[in-house]
Structure formats: structure tokens, C-alpha cells
Tab-separated table of C-alpha atoms in Angstrom:
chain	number	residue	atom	x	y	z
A	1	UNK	CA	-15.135	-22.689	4.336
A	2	UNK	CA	-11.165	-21.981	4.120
A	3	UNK	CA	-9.465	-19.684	6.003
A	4	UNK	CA	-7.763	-16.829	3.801
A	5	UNK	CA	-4.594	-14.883	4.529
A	6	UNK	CA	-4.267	-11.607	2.644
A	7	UNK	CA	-0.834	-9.940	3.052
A	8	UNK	CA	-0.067	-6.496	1.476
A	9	UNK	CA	3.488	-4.917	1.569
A	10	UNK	CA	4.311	-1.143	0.973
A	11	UNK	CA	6.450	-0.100	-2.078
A	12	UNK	CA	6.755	-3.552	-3.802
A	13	UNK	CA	7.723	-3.211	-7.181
A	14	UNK	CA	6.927	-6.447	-9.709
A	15	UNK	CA	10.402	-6.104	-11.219
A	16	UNK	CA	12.180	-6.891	-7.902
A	17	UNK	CA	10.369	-9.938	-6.742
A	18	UNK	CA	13.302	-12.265	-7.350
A	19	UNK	CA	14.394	-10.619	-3.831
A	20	UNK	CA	11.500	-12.263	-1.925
A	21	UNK	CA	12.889	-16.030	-2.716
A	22	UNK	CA	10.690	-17.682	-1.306
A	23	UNK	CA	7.239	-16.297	-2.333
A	24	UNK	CA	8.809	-15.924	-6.055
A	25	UNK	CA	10.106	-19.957	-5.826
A	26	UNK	CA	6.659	-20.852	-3.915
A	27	UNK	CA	3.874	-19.746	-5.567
A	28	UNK	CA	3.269	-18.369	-9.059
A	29	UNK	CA	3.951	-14.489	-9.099
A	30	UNK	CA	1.250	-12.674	-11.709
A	31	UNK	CA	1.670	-8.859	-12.803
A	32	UNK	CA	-1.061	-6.658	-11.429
A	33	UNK	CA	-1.979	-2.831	-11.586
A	34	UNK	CA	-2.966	-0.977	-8.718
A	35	UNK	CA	-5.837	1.276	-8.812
A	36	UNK	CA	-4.065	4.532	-7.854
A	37	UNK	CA	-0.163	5.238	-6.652
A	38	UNK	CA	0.204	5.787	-2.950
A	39	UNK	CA	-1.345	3.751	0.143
A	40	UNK	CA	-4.330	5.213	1.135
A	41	UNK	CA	-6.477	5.412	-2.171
A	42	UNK	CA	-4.496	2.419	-3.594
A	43	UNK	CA	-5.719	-0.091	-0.673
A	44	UNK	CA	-9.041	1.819	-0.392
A	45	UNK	CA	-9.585	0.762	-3.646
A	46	UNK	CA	-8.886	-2.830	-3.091
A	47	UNK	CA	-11.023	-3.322	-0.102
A	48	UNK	CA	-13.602	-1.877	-1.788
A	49	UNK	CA	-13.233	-2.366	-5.192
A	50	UNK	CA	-14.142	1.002	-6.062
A	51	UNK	CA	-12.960	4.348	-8.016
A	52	UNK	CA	-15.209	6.060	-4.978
A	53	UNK	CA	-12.521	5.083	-2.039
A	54	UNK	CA	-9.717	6.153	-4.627
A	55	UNK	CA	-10.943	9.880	-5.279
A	56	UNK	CA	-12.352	10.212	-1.720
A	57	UNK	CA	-9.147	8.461	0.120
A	58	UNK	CA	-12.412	6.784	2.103
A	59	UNK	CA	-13.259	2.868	1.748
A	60	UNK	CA	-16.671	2.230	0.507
A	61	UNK	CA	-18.581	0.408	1.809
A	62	UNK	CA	-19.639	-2.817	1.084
A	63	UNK	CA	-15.782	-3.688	1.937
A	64	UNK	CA	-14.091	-7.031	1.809
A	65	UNK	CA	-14.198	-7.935	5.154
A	66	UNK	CA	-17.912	-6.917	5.681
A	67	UNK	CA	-18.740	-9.209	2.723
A	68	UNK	CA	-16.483	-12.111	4.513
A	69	UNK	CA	-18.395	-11.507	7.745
A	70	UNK	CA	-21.474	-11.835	6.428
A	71	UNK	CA	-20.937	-15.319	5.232
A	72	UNK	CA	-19.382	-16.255	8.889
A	73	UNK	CA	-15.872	-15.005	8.678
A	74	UNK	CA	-13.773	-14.144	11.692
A	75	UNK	CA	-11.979	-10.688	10.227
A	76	UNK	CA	-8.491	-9.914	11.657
A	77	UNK	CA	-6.703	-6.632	10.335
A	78	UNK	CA	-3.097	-5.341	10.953
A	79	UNK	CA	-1.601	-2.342	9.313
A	80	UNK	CA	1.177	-0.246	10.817
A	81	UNK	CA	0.229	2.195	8.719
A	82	UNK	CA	-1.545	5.794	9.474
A	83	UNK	CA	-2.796	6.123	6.036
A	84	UNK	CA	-5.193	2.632	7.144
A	85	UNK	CA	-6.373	4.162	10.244
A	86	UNK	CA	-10.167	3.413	11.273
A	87	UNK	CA	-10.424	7.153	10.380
A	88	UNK	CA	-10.926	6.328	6.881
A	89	UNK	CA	-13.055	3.062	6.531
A	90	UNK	CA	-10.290	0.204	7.310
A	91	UNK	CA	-11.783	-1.198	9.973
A	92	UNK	CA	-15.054	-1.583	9.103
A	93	UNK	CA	-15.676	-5.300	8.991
A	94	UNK	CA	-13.042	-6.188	11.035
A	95	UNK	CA	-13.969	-8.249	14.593
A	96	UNK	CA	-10.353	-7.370	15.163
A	97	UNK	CA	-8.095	-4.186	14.000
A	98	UNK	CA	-4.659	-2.230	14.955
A	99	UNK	CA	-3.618	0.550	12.534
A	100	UNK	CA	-0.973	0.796	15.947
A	101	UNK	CA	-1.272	4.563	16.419
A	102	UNK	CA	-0.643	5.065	19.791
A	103	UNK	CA	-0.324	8.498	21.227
A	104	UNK	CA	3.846	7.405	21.360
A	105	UNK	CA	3.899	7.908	17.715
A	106	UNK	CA	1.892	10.899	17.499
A	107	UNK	CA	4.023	13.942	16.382
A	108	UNK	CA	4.399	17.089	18.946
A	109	UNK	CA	2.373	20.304	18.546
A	110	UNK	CA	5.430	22.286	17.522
A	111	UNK	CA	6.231	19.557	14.468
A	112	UNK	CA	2.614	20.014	13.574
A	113	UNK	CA	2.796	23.513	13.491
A	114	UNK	CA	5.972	24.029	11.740
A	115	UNK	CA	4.445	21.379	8.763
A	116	UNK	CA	1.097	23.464	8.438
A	117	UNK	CA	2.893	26.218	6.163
A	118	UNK	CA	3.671	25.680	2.728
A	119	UNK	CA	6.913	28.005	2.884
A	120	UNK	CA	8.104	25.608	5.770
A	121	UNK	CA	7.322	22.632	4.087
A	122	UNK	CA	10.560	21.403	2.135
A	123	UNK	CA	12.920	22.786	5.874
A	124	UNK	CA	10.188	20.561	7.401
A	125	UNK	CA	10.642	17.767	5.216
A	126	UNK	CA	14.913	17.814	6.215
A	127	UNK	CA	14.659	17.576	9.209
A	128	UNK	CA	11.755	15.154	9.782
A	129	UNK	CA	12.303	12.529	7.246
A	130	UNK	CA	10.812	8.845	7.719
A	131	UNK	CA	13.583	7.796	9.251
A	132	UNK	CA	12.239	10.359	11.879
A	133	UNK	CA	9.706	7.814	13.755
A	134	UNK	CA	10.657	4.658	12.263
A	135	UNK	CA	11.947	3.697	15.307
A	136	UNK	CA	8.678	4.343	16.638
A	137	UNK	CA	6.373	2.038	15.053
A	138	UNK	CA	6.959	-1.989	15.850
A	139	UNK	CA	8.708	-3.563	13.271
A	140	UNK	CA	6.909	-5.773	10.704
A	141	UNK	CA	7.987	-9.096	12.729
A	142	UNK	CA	6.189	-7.707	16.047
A	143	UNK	CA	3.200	-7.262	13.478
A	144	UNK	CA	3.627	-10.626	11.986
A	145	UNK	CA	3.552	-12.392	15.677
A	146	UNK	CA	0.535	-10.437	16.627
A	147	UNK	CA	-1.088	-11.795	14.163
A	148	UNK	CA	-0.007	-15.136	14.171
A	149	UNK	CA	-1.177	-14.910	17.867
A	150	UNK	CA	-4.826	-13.196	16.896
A	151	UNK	CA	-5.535	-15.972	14.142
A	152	UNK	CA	-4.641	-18.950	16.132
A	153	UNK	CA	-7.172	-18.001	19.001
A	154	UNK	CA	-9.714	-16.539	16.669
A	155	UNK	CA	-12.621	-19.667	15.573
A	156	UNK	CA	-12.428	-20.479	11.444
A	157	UNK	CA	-13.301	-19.679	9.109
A	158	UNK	CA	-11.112	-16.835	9.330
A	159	UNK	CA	-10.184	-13.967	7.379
A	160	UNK	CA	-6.180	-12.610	7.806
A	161	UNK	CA	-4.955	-8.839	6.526
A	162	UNK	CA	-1.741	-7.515	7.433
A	163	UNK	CA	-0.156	-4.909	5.604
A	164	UNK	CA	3.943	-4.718	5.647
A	165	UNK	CA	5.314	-1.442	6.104
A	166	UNK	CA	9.501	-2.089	6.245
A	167	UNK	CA	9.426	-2.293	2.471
A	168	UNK	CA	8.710	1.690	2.638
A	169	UNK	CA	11.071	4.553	2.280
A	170	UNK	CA	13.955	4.224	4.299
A	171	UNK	CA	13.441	0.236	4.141
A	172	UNK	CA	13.987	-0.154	7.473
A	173	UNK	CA	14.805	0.846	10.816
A	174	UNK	CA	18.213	1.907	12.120
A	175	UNK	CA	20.989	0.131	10.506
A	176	UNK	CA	18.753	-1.149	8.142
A	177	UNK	CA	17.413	1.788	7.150
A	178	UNK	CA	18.939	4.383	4.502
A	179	UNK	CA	20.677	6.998	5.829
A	180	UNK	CA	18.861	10.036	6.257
A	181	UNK	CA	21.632	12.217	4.150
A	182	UNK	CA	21.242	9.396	1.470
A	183	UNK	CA	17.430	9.533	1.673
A	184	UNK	CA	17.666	13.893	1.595
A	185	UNK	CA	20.208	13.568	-1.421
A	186	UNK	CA	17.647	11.128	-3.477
A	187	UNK	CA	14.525	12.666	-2.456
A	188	UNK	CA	15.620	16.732	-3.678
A	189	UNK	CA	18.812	15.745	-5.777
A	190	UNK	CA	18.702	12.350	-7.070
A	191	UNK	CA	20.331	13.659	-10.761
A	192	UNK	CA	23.756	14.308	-8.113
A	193	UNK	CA	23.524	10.419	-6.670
A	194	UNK	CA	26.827	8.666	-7.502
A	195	UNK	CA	26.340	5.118	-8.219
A	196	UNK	CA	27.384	3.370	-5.616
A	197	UNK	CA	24.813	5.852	-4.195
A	198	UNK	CA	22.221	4.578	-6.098
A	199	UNK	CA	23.174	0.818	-5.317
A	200	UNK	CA	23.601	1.269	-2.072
A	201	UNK	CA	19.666	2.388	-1.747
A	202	UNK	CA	18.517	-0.072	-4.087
A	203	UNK	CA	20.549	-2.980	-1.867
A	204	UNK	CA	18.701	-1.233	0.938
A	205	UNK	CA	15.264	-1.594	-0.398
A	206	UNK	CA	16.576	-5.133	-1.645
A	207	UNK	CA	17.252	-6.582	1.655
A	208	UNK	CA	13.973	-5.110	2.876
A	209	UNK	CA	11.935	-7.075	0.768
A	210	UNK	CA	14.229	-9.761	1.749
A	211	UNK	CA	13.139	-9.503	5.183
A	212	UNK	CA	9.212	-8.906	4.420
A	213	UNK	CA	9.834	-12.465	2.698
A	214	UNK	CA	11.106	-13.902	5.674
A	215	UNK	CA	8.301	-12.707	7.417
A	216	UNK	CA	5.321	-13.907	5.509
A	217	UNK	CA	7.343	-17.572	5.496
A	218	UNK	CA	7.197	-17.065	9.334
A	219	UNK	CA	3.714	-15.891	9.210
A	220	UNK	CA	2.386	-18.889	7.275
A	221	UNK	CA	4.033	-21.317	8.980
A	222	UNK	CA	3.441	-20.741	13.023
A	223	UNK	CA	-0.360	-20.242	11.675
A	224	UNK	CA	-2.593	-23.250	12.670
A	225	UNK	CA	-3.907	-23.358	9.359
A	226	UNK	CA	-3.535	-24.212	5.897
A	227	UNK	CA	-5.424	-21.073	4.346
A	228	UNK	CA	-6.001	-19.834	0.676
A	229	UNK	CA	-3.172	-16.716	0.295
A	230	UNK	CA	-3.042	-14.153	-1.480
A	231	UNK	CA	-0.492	-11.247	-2.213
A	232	UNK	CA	-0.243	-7.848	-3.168
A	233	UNK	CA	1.486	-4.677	-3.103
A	234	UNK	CA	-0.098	-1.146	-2.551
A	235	UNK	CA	1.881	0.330	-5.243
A	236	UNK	CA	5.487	0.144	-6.545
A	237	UNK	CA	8.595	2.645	-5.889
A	238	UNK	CA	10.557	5.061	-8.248
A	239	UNK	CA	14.856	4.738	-8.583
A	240	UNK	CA	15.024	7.080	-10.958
A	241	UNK	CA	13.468	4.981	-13.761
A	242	UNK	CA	11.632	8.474	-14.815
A	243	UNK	CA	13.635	10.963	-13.187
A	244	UNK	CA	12.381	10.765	-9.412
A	245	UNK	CA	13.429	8.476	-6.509
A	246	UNK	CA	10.430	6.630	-4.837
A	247	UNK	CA	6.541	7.341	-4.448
A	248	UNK	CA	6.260	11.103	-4.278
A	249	UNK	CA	2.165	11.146	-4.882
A	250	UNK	CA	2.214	14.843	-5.210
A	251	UNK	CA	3.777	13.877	-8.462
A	252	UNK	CA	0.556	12.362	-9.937
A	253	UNK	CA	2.407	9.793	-11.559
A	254	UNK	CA	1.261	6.741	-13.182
A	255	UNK	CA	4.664	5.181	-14.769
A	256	UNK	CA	5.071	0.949	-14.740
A	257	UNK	CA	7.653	0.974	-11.931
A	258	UNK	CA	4.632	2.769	-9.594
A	259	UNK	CA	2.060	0.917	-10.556
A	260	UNK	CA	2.979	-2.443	-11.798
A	261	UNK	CA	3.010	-4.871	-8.960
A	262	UNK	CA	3.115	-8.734	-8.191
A	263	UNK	CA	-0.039	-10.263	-7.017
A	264	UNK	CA	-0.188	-14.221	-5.771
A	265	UNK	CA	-3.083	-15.877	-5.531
A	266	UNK	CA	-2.819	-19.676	-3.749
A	267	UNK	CA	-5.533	-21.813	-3.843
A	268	UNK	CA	-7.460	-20.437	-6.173
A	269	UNK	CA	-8.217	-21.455	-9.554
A	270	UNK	CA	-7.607	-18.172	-11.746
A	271	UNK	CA	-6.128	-18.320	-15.445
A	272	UNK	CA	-5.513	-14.686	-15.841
A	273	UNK	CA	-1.669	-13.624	-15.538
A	274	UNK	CA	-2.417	-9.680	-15.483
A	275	UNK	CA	-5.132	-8.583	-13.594
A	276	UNK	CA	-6.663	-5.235	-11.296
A	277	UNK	CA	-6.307	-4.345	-7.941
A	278	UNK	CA	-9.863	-3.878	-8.554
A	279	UNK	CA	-10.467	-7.270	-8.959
A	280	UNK	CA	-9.331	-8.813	-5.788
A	281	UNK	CA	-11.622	-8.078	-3.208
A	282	UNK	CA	-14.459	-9.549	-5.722
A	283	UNK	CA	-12.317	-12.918	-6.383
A	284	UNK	CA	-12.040	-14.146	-2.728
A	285	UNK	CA	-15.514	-13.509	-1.980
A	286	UNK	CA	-16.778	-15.371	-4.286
A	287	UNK	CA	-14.196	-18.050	-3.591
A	288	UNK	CA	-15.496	-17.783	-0.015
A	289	UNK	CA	-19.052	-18.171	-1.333
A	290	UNK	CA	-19.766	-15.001	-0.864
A	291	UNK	CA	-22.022	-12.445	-2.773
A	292	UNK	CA	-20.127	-10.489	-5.099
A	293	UNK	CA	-21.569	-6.739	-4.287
A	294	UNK	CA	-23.611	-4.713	-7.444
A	295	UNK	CA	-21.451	-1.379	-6.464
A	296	UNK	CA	-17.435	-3.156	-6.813
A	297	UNK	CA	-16.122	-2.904	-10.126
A	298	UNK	CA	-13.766	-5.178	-10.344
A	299	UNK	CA	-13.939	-8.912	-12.351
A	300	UNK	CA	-14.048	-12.403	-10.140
A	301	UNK	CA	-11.435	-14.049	-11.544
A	302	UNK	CA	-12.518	-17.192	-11.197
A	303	UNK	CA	-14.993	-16.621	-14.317
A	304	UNK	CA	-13.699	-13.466	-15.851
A	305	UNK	CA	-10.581	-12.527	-17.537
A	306	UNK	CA	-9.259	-8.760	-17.075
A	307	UNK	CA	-8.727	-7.386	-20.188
A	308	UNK	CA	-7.811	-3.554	-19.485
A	309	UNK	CA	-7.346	-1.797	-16.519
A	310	UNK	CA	-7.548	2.182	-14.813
A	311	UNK	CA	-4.996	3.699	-12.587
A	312	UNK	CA	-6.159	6.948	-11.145
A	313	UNK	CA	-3.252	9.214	-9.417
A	314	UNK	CA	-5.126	11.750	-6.854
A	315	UNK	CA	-3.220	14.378	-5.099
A	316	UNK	CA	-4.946	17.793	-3.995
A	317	UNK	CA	-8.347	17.732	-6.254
A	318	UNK	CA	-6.905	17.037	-9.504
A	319	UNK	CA	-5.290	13.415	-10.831
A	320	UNK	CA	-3.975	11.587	-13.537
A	321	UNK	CA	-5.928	8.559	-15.318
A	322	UNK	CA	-4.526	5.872	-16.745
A	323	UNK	CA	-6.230	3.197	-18.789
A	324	UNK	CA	-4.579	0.788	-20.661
A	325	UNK	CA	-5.217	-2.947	-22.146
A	326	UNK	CA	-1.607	-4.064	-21.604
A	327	UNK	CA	-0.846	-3.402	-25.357
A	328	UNK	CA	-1.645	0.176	-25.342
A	329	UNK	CA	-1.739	2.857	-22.917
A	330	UNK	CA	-4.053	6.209	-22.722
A	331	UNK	CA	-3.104	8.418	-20.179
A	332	UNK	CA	-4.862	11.968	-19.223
A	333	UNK	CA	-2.312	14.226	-17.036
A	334	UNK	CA	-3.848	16.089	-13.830
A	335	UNK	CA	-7.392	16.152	-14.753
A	336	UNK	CA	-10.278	17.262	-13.258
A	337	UNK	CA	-11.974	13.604	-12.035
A	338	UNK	CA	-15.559	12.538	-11.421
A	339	UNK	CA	-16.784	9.605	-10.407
A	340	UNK	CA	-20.374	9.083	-11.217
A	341	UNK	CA	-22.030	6.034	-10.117
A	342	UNK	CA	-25.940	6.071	-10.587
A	343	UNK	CA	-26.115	9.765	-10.510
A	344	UNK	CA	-24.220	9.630	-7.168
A	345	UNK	CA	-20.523	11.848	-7.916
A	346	UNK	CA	-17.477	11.634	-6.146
A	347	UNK	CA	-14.761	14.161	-7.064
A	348	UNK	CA	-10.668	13.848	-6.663
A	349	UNK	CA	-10.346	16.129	-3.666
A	350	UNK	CA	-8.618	16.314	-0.401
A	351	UNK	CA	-9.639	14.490	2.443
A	352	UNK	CA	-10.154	16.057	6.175
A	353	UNK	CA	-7.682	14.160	8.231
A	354	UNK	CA	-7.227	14.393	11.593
A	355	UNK	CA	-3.811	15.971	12.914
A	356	UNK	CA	-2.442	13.741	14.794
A	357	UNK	CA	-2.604	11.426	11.572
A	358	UNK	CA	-1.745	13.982	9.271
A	359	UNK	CA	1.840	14.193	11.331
A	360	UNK	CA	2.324	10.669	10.728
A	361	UNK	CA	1.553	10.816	6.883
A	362	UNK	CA	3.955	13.975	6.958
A	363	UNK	CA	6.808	11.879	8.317
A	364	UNK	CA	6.091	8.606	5.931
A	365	UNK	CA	6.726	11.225	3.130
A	366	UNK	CA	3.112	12.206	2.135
A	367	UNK	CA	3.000	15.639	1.755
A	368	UNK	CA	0.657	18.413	0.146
């Protein structure tokens, strides 16, 4: 059995990929559309392959990396990220896994308390930005070498995920980064951005995804392996294409630049150019020679063509669905949602998170 790297990077739109040169001049970039429009339900959804882990911000399980282990797999998981903490599902089926909250990057009890109150919320939001622990988490390299050092003492066949999270909102760290007056003006005001204002954030978020390219180049070569890859983001990011600057997921939006995203898949033989999120975790299992579980949803690829696809948009017990065939769209604006699988429901409602996470969510931007 092959080895198989899966690398996911935060805010990726499929319109920008000419920036990551050499994953666009490598491999063959197809368009895909993510199952919801922020992290959390968005990558549920992949390792699960389920509308469940979308409404219920919870992976389902059978995940990906259970189904990988049980055909021998080694599972490694990396994700800087607290909406992928083992809280909600992400590690199960890992042998290995670092969401990288350590109690350094946990939020003090005043911040917490000043964020609980809706009145507060918008004061909280200026003064604790994401630029406002940034500097906290390791940067995507550190995660990339961690890795590198994890898969080359772990036995094959093994299975890689890391997820990216420099290509996120301010696109950086320090210098990098976008300013935090910049990122306060584009966030409440972006109809008042100038336009070198607006190219100076889009160059920002330009050279980020410069530098997660880098990074998977560096990743797949120091590996001591020659694995089947694959590539996707979690969801794309808003420059005022409908009004808004980046993700906002209170928005409930479902618009092309959020959830249109470039997927690569090496070493596989697939046909399809557009595909699901959904269909992803289904395609390397089987590829693996795995068994493709009765309660995913999405198509293997390697025998199926995708020939529509549904974007849900949760936030706060109601969403926004999106279906659409890639000719036609049908969209249903903040909507009551219910899952029903077998008689078993799931409904779009908010998920009990932990504190200490929520303050890290709350500082990445994702807020009630």
C-alpha cells in the first residue's frame, strides 16, 4: 500500500492558485466545492463525508483516518487550528495528533469574560483581532518540520494530514501579517478601503499562499517517501467580491469566492474536473483498498463522476443551502436544517465548546 499525504490550507480561494507556483505548475489543479463555509463544519465534513459533522460542527464517525487504520495505516494529524481540536472528533483515528493548544495560547479569564456579552462583542472584536495571538501559535514551517519528522519515523503505509493555517486572516505573522488598523478598516468598513488598501491586503494574502507553497514543496521533499497527494482548501475568502472582506460565517454565505476551492489529487486516476468536498475522504480509501463506509455520502472518484453538489452555511441554528449542478444554482437563505439519515436527525445548531477553545475561535475571527 502507498503512503498518502493530505494537506489542507485555510482560506484558499481557487481563483488565486496561480500564487502557489509550484503546486499550480506541478500537478493538475481541479475546482472543488466545500461542504459548508468556515473550518470546523467544512473539514468535519471532509473527514467524514457527512452533512451530520457539518450541522453538528462534530466529525462522524466512521472518519477517514479510522477507515485508513483499519486497513494498516499509520495516521499522523497536524492542525494549528482550535476549530480541529480532539474536542470535536479530529483525532479520532489518528496514532498521532497536535491541534497545538497549549495552555500558552489559551486566552485570560478577563478576555473570556469581556467576549461572553453580546453588547461587548464588536469593542471585543477591536481590540483582540487575529493578529492578537498569531504570534502565539508556531508558524506553518514549525508544523511542516514536525511532520516531516513524525512521518519519517512512523512504519508505512502511512497516512499524512496537516492543515495550513498562515493562509488565514491576517496572512501571517508580524511583518507578514496585515496590519491590525488595515484588518479593523476591512472587517467593519471595507466600502471606505482605498485601493491601494485593498491591494495591499490582497498582496498580503498573495504572498501567504506563496509561502504555504513553499512549504508543502519543503514538506514533500525532506519526506522519505514518494506518497499519493492530495490537496484541498477548507473554504475560500471574501475581498469584497459581494460586499464583505473575508470569511465572516455569521454571514451564512454561500457565494463562489467562499466556496469554490482547488483540490489536487496525485496519483490517482480520477477524470472528474469539479468535484465535492464530500467526495474525498471516500476516493482515497478506496484507493487505499479500503471499504468505502454505507453512512459517507460522497462519490469515489475513481468510478463515479460528481454531477451536483450541496454547500450548507451553519451559524447559530439556522443555515443557508446551496445545491447546484455547476450550470445552475438553487440556493435557500437561513433555513431551518435537518439532517435525517435513517430516521436518525441532526439539526443546524450550536455546538458546546469548551472556553478555553472558544477564546481561540474568538480571536481567529469566529464569532456568534
Amino acid at each position: 500500500m502507498e503512503d498518502i499525504v493530505f494537506v489542507t490550507a485555510d482560506s484558499v480561494r481557487y481563483d488565486y492558485m496561480d500564487a502557489m507556483e509550484y503546486l499550480s505548475s506541478t500537478f493538475d489543479i481541479r475546482e472543488g466545492m466545500t461542504v459548508a463555509h468556515y473550518t470546523r463544519p467544512s473539514l468535519a465534513g471532509i473527514h467524514s463525508s457527512t452533512f451530520r459533522s457539518v450541522l453538528s460542527g462534530q466529525v462522524a464517525n466512521p472518519t477517514l483516518a479510522q477507515e485508513l487504520s483499519a486497513v494498516g495505516y499509520d495516521c499522523l494529524g497536524l492542525s494549528p487550528n482550535p476549530n480541529t481540536d480532539a474536542t470535536f472528533g479530529f483525532a479520532d483515528g489518528f496514532d498521532r495528533y497536535d491541534s497545538f493548544l497549549e495552555p500558552g495560547n489559551r486566552g485570560t479569564s478577563l478576555r473570556q469574560y469581556f467576549a461572553r456579552f453580546d453588547t461587548l462583542r464588536k469593542i471585543y472584536y477591536k481590540f483582540y483581532p487575529p493578529q492578537a495571538k498569531s504570534e502565539d501559535r508556531p508558524r506553518d514551517r514549525e508544523v511542516i518540520d514536525q511532520a516531516i519528522e513524525w512521518f519519517n519515523d512512523a512504519e508505512s503505509p502511512r497516512f499524512l494530514w496537516i492543515h495550513l493555517m498562515e493562509t488565514h486572516r491576517p496572512y501571517g505573522a508580524g511583518d507578514d501579517a496585515v496590519s491590525k488598523k488595515l484588518d479593523q478598516k476591512a472587517f467593519f468598513k471595507s466600502h471606505k478601503l482605498t485601493d491601494a488598501e485593498r491591494v495591499e491586503i490582497e498582496d498580503k494574502y498573495r504572498d501567504s499562499l506563496a509561502r504555504a507553497d513553499q512549504n508543502i514543496q519543503h514538506l514533500l521533499k525532506n519526506i522519505d517517501s514518494n506518497p499519493k497527494f492530495v490537496f484541498t482548501a477548507d473554504h475560500g475568502e471574501g475581498f469584497g467580491d459581494e460586499g464583505y472582506y473575508y470569511h465572516q460565517p455569521q454571514r451564512r454565505r454561500v457565494d463562489d469566492c467562499l466556496i469554490k476551492v482547488p483540490v489536487i489529487f496525485d496519483g490517482f486516476s480520477i477524470d472528474s474536473e469539479t468535484l465535492s468536498h464530500l467526495d474525498i475522504a471516500p476516493t482515497i480509501t478506496a484507493s487505499a483498498g479500503g471499504e468505502i463506509s454505507e453512512a459517507w455520502l460522497g462519490n469515489n472518484l475513481l468510478e463515479t463522476d460528481t454531477e451536483y453538489t450541496i454547500t450548507v452555511a451553519p451559524w447559530n441554528n439556522q443555515a443557508t443551502v446551496l445545491w447546484q449542478d455547476f450550470e445552475h444554482r438553487l440556493v435557500s437563505q437561513d433555513a431551518d436544517v435537518v439532517f435525517d439519515a435513517a430516521g436518525d436527525q441532526t439539526v443546524s445548531e450550536e455546538t458546546d465548546v469548551p472556553e478555553d477553545i472558544k477564546e481561540q475561535m474568538r480571536d481567529l475571527g469566529y464569532i456568534k
